């Protein structure tokens, strides 16, 4: 008999909200507003360098090696330094980018259909996300997703980023959930899937990039498209 889940915990970025598309759109708008498009550095070069720095700094942030302020400044400052851009303040561009980001609300294909289905079946829905509180809440609001979820658990507010056990423990307790009836759905193997497994709850890996999976995780389900989630529930 299929295990009966009652509480579904979704990651947000690149699981429901199309971070890859939205972040690029937001960065392009910011890039143009600051007139960087008038310079010699092409946007694709700028964006690729920014993404590399941002990914490295977020890893350091999860490990508590840098603060939020350091992350938000350095991801732009390091990009400026490597591309010889000295006309823009890093924190100014960061602030503009973060304000622009929630204005773009592309969703992962099937996101709204999956949420409608889960809600119609009586599942209780929650978000567990790494990110900054002012941005994550606004993303949900602008995308029209906030009313699907009873609670949103953001790493900055809880002060424990995924994959730390503490954020999962906080979410489970705050939702009056039981581990055996809880399911985590996410696209990041280390952050979402291993984090959930280490805490002892089942997970669905949305393997949107078709990455090879070498590590065995108990009761793991793997889906290639978000719409396949309806077959798991």
mmCIF file of C-alpha atoms in Angstrom:
data_model
loop_
_atom_site.group_PDB
_atom_site.id
_atom_site.type_symbol
_atom_site.label_atom_id
_atom_site.label_comp_id
_atom_site.label_asym_id
_atom_site.label_seq_id
_atom_site.Cartn_x
_atom_site.Cartn_y
_atom_site.Cartn_z
ATOM 1 C CA UNK A 1 0.000 0.000 0.000
ATOM 2 C CA UNK A 2 1.320 3.441 -0.895
ATOM 3 C CA UNK A 3 2.501 5.434 2.059
ATOM 4 C CA UNK A 4 0.086 8.148 3.067
ATOM 5 C CA UNK A 5 1.639 11.589 3.285
ATOM 6 C CA UNK A 6 -0.215 14.470 4.868
ATOM 7 C CA UNK A 7 2.352 17.303 4.829
ATOM 8 C CA UNK A 8 4.230 18.354 1.691
ATOM 9 C CA UNK A 9 7.284 20.596 2.018
ATOM 10 C CA UNK A 10 8.371 22.268 -1.221
ATOM 11 C CA UNK A 11 11.590 24.002 -2.084
ATOM 12 C CA UNK A 12 10.899 27.283 -3.894
ATOM 13 C CA UNK A 13 13.688 28.275 -6.290
ATOM 14 C CA UNK A 14 13.936 26.078 -9.383
ATOM 15 C CA UNK A 15 11.338 23.705 -7.943
ATOM 16 C CA UNK A 16 8.249 25.915 -8.229
ATOM 17 C CA UNK A 17 9.582 29.387 -9.045
ATOM 18 C CA UNK A 18 11.790 29.450 -12.146
ATOM 19 C CA UNK A 19 14.851 31.021 -10.584
ATOM 20 C CA UNK A 20 17.066 30.416 -13.607
ATOM 21 C CA UNK A 21 14.792 32.366 -15.936
ATOM 22 C CA UNK A 22 13.670 35.029 -13.477
ATOM 23 C CA UNK A 23 17.141 35.819 -12.168
ATOM 24 C CA UNK A 24 18.452 36.280 -15.689
ATOM 25 C CA UNK A 25 15.572 38.613 -16.580
ATOM 26 C CA UNK A 26 16.074 40.610 -13.386
ATOM 27 C CA UNK A 27 19.809 40.875 -13.942
ATOM 28 C CA UNK A 28 19.386 42.006 -17.541
ATOM 29 C CA UNK A 29 16.987 44.753 -16.452
ATOM 30 C CA UNK A 30 19.377 45.879 -13.704
ATOM 31 C CA UNK A 31 22.311 45.732 -16.107
ATOM 32 C CA UNK A 32 20.451 48.000 -18.517
ATOM 33 C CA UNK A 33 19.234 50.432 -15.838
ATOM 34 C CA UNK A 34 22.815 50.940 -14.717
ATOM 35 C CA UNK A 35 23.833 51.403 -18.369
ATOM 36 C CA UNK A 36 26.358 48.603 -18.257
ATOM 37 C CA UNK A 37 25.077 47.636 -21.695
ATOM 38 C CA UNK A 38 26.831 50.779 -22.965
ATOM 39 C CA UNK A 39 30.212 49.403 -21.920
ATOM 40 C CA UNK A 40 32.514 46.778 -23.405
ATOM 41 C CA UNK A 41 31.365 43.824 -21.264
ATOM 42 C CA UNK A 42 28.599 41.782 -22.873
ATOM 43 C CA UNK A 43 25.686 40.766 -20.672
ATOM 44 C CA UNK A 44 26.219 37.018 -21.096
ATOM 45 C CA UNK A 45 29.823 37.375 -19.934
ATOM 46 C CA UNK A 46 28.742 39.470 -16.963
ATOM 47 C CA UNK A 47 25.940 37.114 -15.980
ATOM 48 C CA UNK A 48 28.074 33.973 -16.225
ATOM 49 C CA UNK A 49 30.778 35.522 -14.047
ATOM 50 C CA UNK A 50 28.194 36.713 -11.526
ATOM 51 C CA UNK A 51 26.580 33.248 -11.338
ATOM 52 C CA UNK A 52 29.949 31.619 -10.677
ATOM 53 C CA UNK A 53 30.711 34.024 -7.842
ATOM 54 C CA UNK A 54 27.195 33.836 -6.449
ATOM 55 C CA UNK A 55 27.187 30.029 -6.340
ATOM 56 C CA UNK A 56 30.517 29.938 -4.522
ATOM 57 C CA UNK A 57 29.419 32.555 -1.999
ATOM 58 C CA UNK A 58 26.085 30.829 -1.297
ATOM 59 C CA UNK A 59 28.005 27.648 -0.531
ATOM 60 C CA UNK A 60 30.188 29.635 1.874
ATOM 61 C CA UNK A 61 27.089 31.271 3.363
ATOM 62 C CA UNK A 62 25.486 27.868 4.068
ATOM 63 C CA UNK A 63 28.719 26.903 5.817
ATOM 64 C CA UNK A 64 28.577 30.152 7.825
ATOM 65 C CA UNK A 65 31.872 31.299 6.311
ATOM 66 C CA UNK A 66 30.446 34.620 5.096
ATOM 67 C CA UNK A 67 27.621 36.841 6.298
ATOM 68 C CA UNK A 68 24.603 37.984 4.277
ATOM 69 C CA UNK A 69 26.144 41.435 3.883
ATOM 70 C CA UNK A 70 29.418 39.963 2.646
ATOM 71 C CA UNK A 71 27.614 37.688 0.204
ATOM 72 C CA UNK A 72 25.468 40.417 -1.305
ATOM 73 C CA UNK A 73 28.417 42.764 -1.757
ATOM 74 C CA UNK A 74 31.090 40.305 -2.828
ATOM 75 C CA UNK A 75 29.064 38.534 -5.509
ATOM 76 C CA UNK A 76 28.955 41.813 -7.439
ATOM 77 C CA UNK A 77 32.298 43.229 -6.342
ATOM 78 C CA UNK A 78 34.172 40.089 -7.389
ATOM 79 C CA UNK A 79 32.375 40.210 -10.723
ATOM 80 C CA UNK A 80 33.296 43.866 -11.195
ATOM 81 C CA UNK A 81 36.910 43.178 -10.287
ATOM 82 C CA UNK A 82 37.300 40.283 -12.702
ATOM 83 C CA UNK A 83 35.718 42.249 -15.574
ATOM 84 C CA UNK A 84 37.435 45.589 -14.827
ATOM 85 C CA UNK A 85 34.216 47.438 -14.035
ATOM 86 C CA UNK A 86 34.771 50.336 -11.638
ATOM 87 C CA UNK A 87 31.799 52.635 -12.255
ATOM 88 C CA UNK A 88 29.140 50.878 -10.154
ATOM 89 C CA UNK A 89 28.794 50.353 -6.404
ATOM 90 C CA UNK A 90 28.325 46.653 -5.611
ATOM 91 C CA UNK A 91 25.639 47.182 -2.960
ATOM 92 C CA UNK A 92 23.697 49.566 -5.185
ATOM 93 C CA UNK A 93 23.516 46.952 -7.924
ATOM 94 C CA UNK A 94 22.625 44.254 -5.430
ATOM 95 C CA UNK A 95 19.745 46.312 -4.035
ATOM 96 C CA UNK A 96 18.411 47.067 -7.505
ATOM 97 C CA UNK A 97 18.673 43.435 -8.533
ATOM 98 C CA UNK A 98 16.850 42.161 -5.442
ATOM 99 C CA UNK A 99 14.051 44.675 -5.945
ATOM 100 C CA UNK A 100 13.736 43.694 -9.584
ATOM 101 C CA UNK A 101 13.807 39.934 -8.993
ATOM 102 C CA UNK A 102 10.260 39.363 -7.630
ATOM 103 C CA UNK A 103 8.763 41.332 -10.524
ATOM 104 C CA UNK A 104 9.531 38.345 -12.750
ATOM 105 C CA UNK A 105 7.256 35.436 -11.993
ATOM 106 C CA UNK A 106 7.912 32.615 -14.425
ATOM 107 C CA UNK A 107 7.041 29.292 -12.822
ATOM 108 C CA UNK A 108 8.412 25.831 -13.456
ATOM 109 C CA UNK A 109 6.190 24.040 -15.963
ATOM 110 C CA UNK A 110 3.381 22.323 -14.100
ATOM 111 C CA UNK A 111 3.910 24.128 -10.792
ATOM 112 C CA UNK A 112 0.442 25.574 -10.428
ATOM 113 C CA UNK A 113 -1.230 22.387 -11.658
ATOM 114 C CA UNK A 114 0.679 20.303 -9.110
ATOM 115 C CA UNK A 115 -0.214 22.669 -6.275
ATOM 116 C CA UNK A 116 -3.872 22.694 -7.306
ATOM 117 C CA UNK A 117 -3.876 18.901 -7.401
ATOM 118 C CA UNK A 118 -2.185 18.558 -3.999
ATOM 119 C CA UNK A 119 -4.549 21.037 -2.395
ATOM 120 C CA UNK A 120 -7.596 19.320 -3.922
ATOM 121 C CA UNK A 121 -6.454 16.032 -2.364
ATOM 122 C CA UNK A 122 -6.247 17.585 1.077
ATOM 123 C CA UNK A 123 -2.486 17.770 1.495
ATOM 124 C CA UNK A 124 -1.138 20.483 3.767
ATOM 125 C CA UNK A 125 1.431 22.551 1.873
ATOM 126 C CA UNK A 126 4.536 24.346 3.120
ATOM 127 C CA UNK A 127 7.723 25.928 1.776
ATOM 128 C CA UNK A 128 11.255 25.345 3.061
ATOM 129 C CA UNK A 129 13.659 27.643 1.251
ATOM 130 C CA UNK A 130 17.116 29.099 1.492
ATOM 131 C CA UNK A 131 17.171 32.784 0.687
ATOM 132 C CA UNK A 132 16.523 36.255 1.988
ATOM 133 C CA UNK A 133 13.182 36.855 3.666
ATOM 134 C CA UNK A 134 12.291 40.100 1.913
ATOM 135 C CA UNK A 135 12.832 38.510 -1.497
ATOM 136 C CA UNK A 136 11.295 35.074 -0.940
ATOM 137 C CA UNK A 137 8.018 36.390 0.457
ATOM 138 C CA UNK A 138 7.709 38.866 -2.393
ATOM 139 C CA UNK A 139 8.388 36.166 -4.992
ATOM 140 C CA UNK A 140 5.487 34.109 -3.665
ATOM 141 C CA UNK A 141 3.216 37.144 -3.576
ATOM 142 C CA UNK A 142 4.014 38.377 -7.078
ATOM 143 C CA UNK A 143 3.717 34.880 -8.551
ATOM 144 C CA UNK A 144 0.347 34.327 -6.899
ATOM 145 C CA UNK A 145 1.576 31.334 -4.905
ATOM 146 C CA UNK A 146 1.358 32.532 -1.309
ATOM 147 C CA UNK A 147 -2.207 31.327 -0.686
ATOM 148 C CA UNK A 148 -1.265 27.720 -1.411
ATOM 149 C CA UNK A 149 0.970 27.477 1.650
ATOM 150 C CA UNK A 150 0.143 27.475 5.333
ATOM 151 C CA UNK A 151 3.643 28.516 6.349
ATOM 152 C CA UNK A 152 6.866 29.526 4.652
ATOM 153 C CA UNK A 153 10.126 28.589 6.364
ATOM 154 C CA UNK A 154 13.033 30.753 5.196
ATOM 155 C CA UNK A 155 16.602 30.035 6.219
ATOM 156 C CA UNK A 156 17.393 33.661 7.042
ATOM 157 C CA UNK A 157 14.484 33.896 9.479
ATOM 158 C CA UNK A 158 15.231 30.554 11.123
ATOM 159 C CA UNK A 159 18.985 31.203 10.984
ATOM 160 C CA UNK A 160 19.693 27.685 9.741
ATOM 161 C CA UNK A 161 20.066 27.088 5.999
ATOM 162 C CA UNK A 162 19.301 23.815 4.276
ATOM 163 C CA UNK A 163 20.724 21.155 4.397
ATOM 164 C CA UNK A 164 21.039 21.738 8.155
ATOM 165 C CA UNK A 165 18.866 19.453 10.275
ATOM 166 C CA UNK A 166 17.590 22.393 12.283
ATOM 167 C CA UNK A 167 15.530 23.977 9.521
ATOM 168 C CA UNK A 168 13.777 20.683 8.791
ATOM 169 C CA UNK A 169 13.181 20.058 12.483
ATOM 170 C CA UNK A 170 11.752 23.555 12.920
ATOM 171 C CA UNK A 171 9.448 23.135 9.911
ATOM 172 C CA UNK A 172 8.147 19.738 11.036
ATOM 173 C CA UNK A 173 7.471 20.874 14.608
ATOM 174 C CA UNK A 174 5.920 24.182 13.551
ATOM 175 C CA UNK A 175 3.608 22.368 11.141
ATOM 176 C CA UNK A 176 2.469 19.774 13.704
ATOM 177 C CA UNK A 177 3.674 17.141 11.263
ATOM 178 C CA UNK A 178 5.049 13.665 11.778
ATOM 179 C CA UNK A 179 8.203 12.603 10.016
ATOM 180 C CA UNK A 180 6.609 9.470 8.596
ATOM 181 C CA UNK A 181 3.818 11.512 7.011
ATOM 182 C CA UNK A 182 6.046 14.281 5.619
ATOM 183 C CA UNK A 183 7.522 14.599 2.154
ATOM 184 C CA UNK A 184 10.158 17.039 0.891
ATOM 185 C CA UNK A 185 10.141 18.012 -2.791
ATOM 186 C CA UNK A 186 13.162 19.794 -4.231
ATOM 187 C CA UNK A 187 15.619 20.110 -7.104
ATOM 188 C CA UNK A 188 18.918 20.337 -5.211
ATOM 189 C CA UNK A 189 20.426 16.962 -4.340
ATOM 190 C CA UNK A 190 22.601 18.102 -1.447
ATOM 191 C CA UNK A 191 20.434 20.877 -0.037
ATOM 192 C CA UNK A 192 16.938 19.411 -0.388
ATOM 193 C CA UNK A 193 17.259 15.651 -0.736
ATOM 194 C CA UNK A 194 20.255 14.839 1.463
ATOM 195 C CA UNK A 195 19.085 17.423 3.985
ATOM 196 C CA UNK A 196 15.661 15.795 4.251
ATOM 197 C CA UNK A 197 17.111 12.278 4.327
ATOM 198 C CA UNK A 198 19.574 13.146 7.077
ATOM 199 C CA UNK A 199 16.686 14.428 9.163
ATOM 200 C CA UNK A 200 14.671 11.309 8.468
ATOM 201 C CA UNK A 201 11.886 12.364 6.122
ATOM 202 C CA UNK A 202 11.144 11.031 2.642
ATOM 203 C CA UNK A 203 11.922 13.086 -0.417
ATOM 204 C CA UNK A 204 11.109 13.520 -4.080
ATOM 205 C CA UNK A 205 14.059 14.615 -6.189
ATOM 206 C CA UNK A 206 12.987 16.829 -9.062
ATOM 207 C CA UNK A 207 15.953 16.003 -11.268
ATOM 208 C CA UNK A 208 15.347 18.771 -13.759
ATOM 209 C CA UNK A 209 18.919 18.657 -15.108
ATOM 210 C CA UNK A 210 19.029 14.844 -15.396
ATOM 211 C CA UNK A 211 21.971 14.539 -13.044
ATOM 212 C CA UNK A 212 23.324 11.047 -12.286
ATOM 213 C CA UNK A 213 22.289 9.821 -8.838
ATOM 214 C CA UNK A 214 24.903 7.633 -7.153
ATOM 215 C CA UNK A 215 23.890 7.803 -3.506
ATOM 216 C CA UNK A 216 21.051 5.648 -2.227
ATOM 217 C CA UNK A 217 18.413 7.406 -0.151
ATOM 218 C CA UNK A 218 15.618 5.445 1.504
ATOM 219 C CA UNK A 219 12.165 5.818 -0.078
ATOM 220 C CA UNK A 220 13.513 8.276 -2.642
ATOM 221 C CA UNK A 221 11.377 9.070 -5.661
ATOM 222 C CA UNK A 222 12.933 10.726 -8.718
ATOM 223 C CA UNK A 223 10.940 12.754 -11.228
ATOM 224 C CA UNK A 224 12.100 14.412 -14.434
ATOM 225 C CA UNK A 225 9.204 16.862 -14.674
ATOM 226 C CA UNK A 226 7.257 18.488 -11.898
ATOM 227 C CA UNK A 227 3.975 17.149 -13.278
ATOM 228 C CA UNK A 228 5.133 13.620 -12.420
ATOM 229 C CA UNK A 229 4.676 14.501 -8.754
ATOM 230 C CA UNK A 230 0.971 13.722 -9.051
ATOM 231 C CA UNK A 231 1.905 10.087 -9.689
ATOM 232 C CA UNK A 232 3.909 9.958 -6.465
ATOM 233 C CA UNK A 233 1.237 11.406 -4.207
#
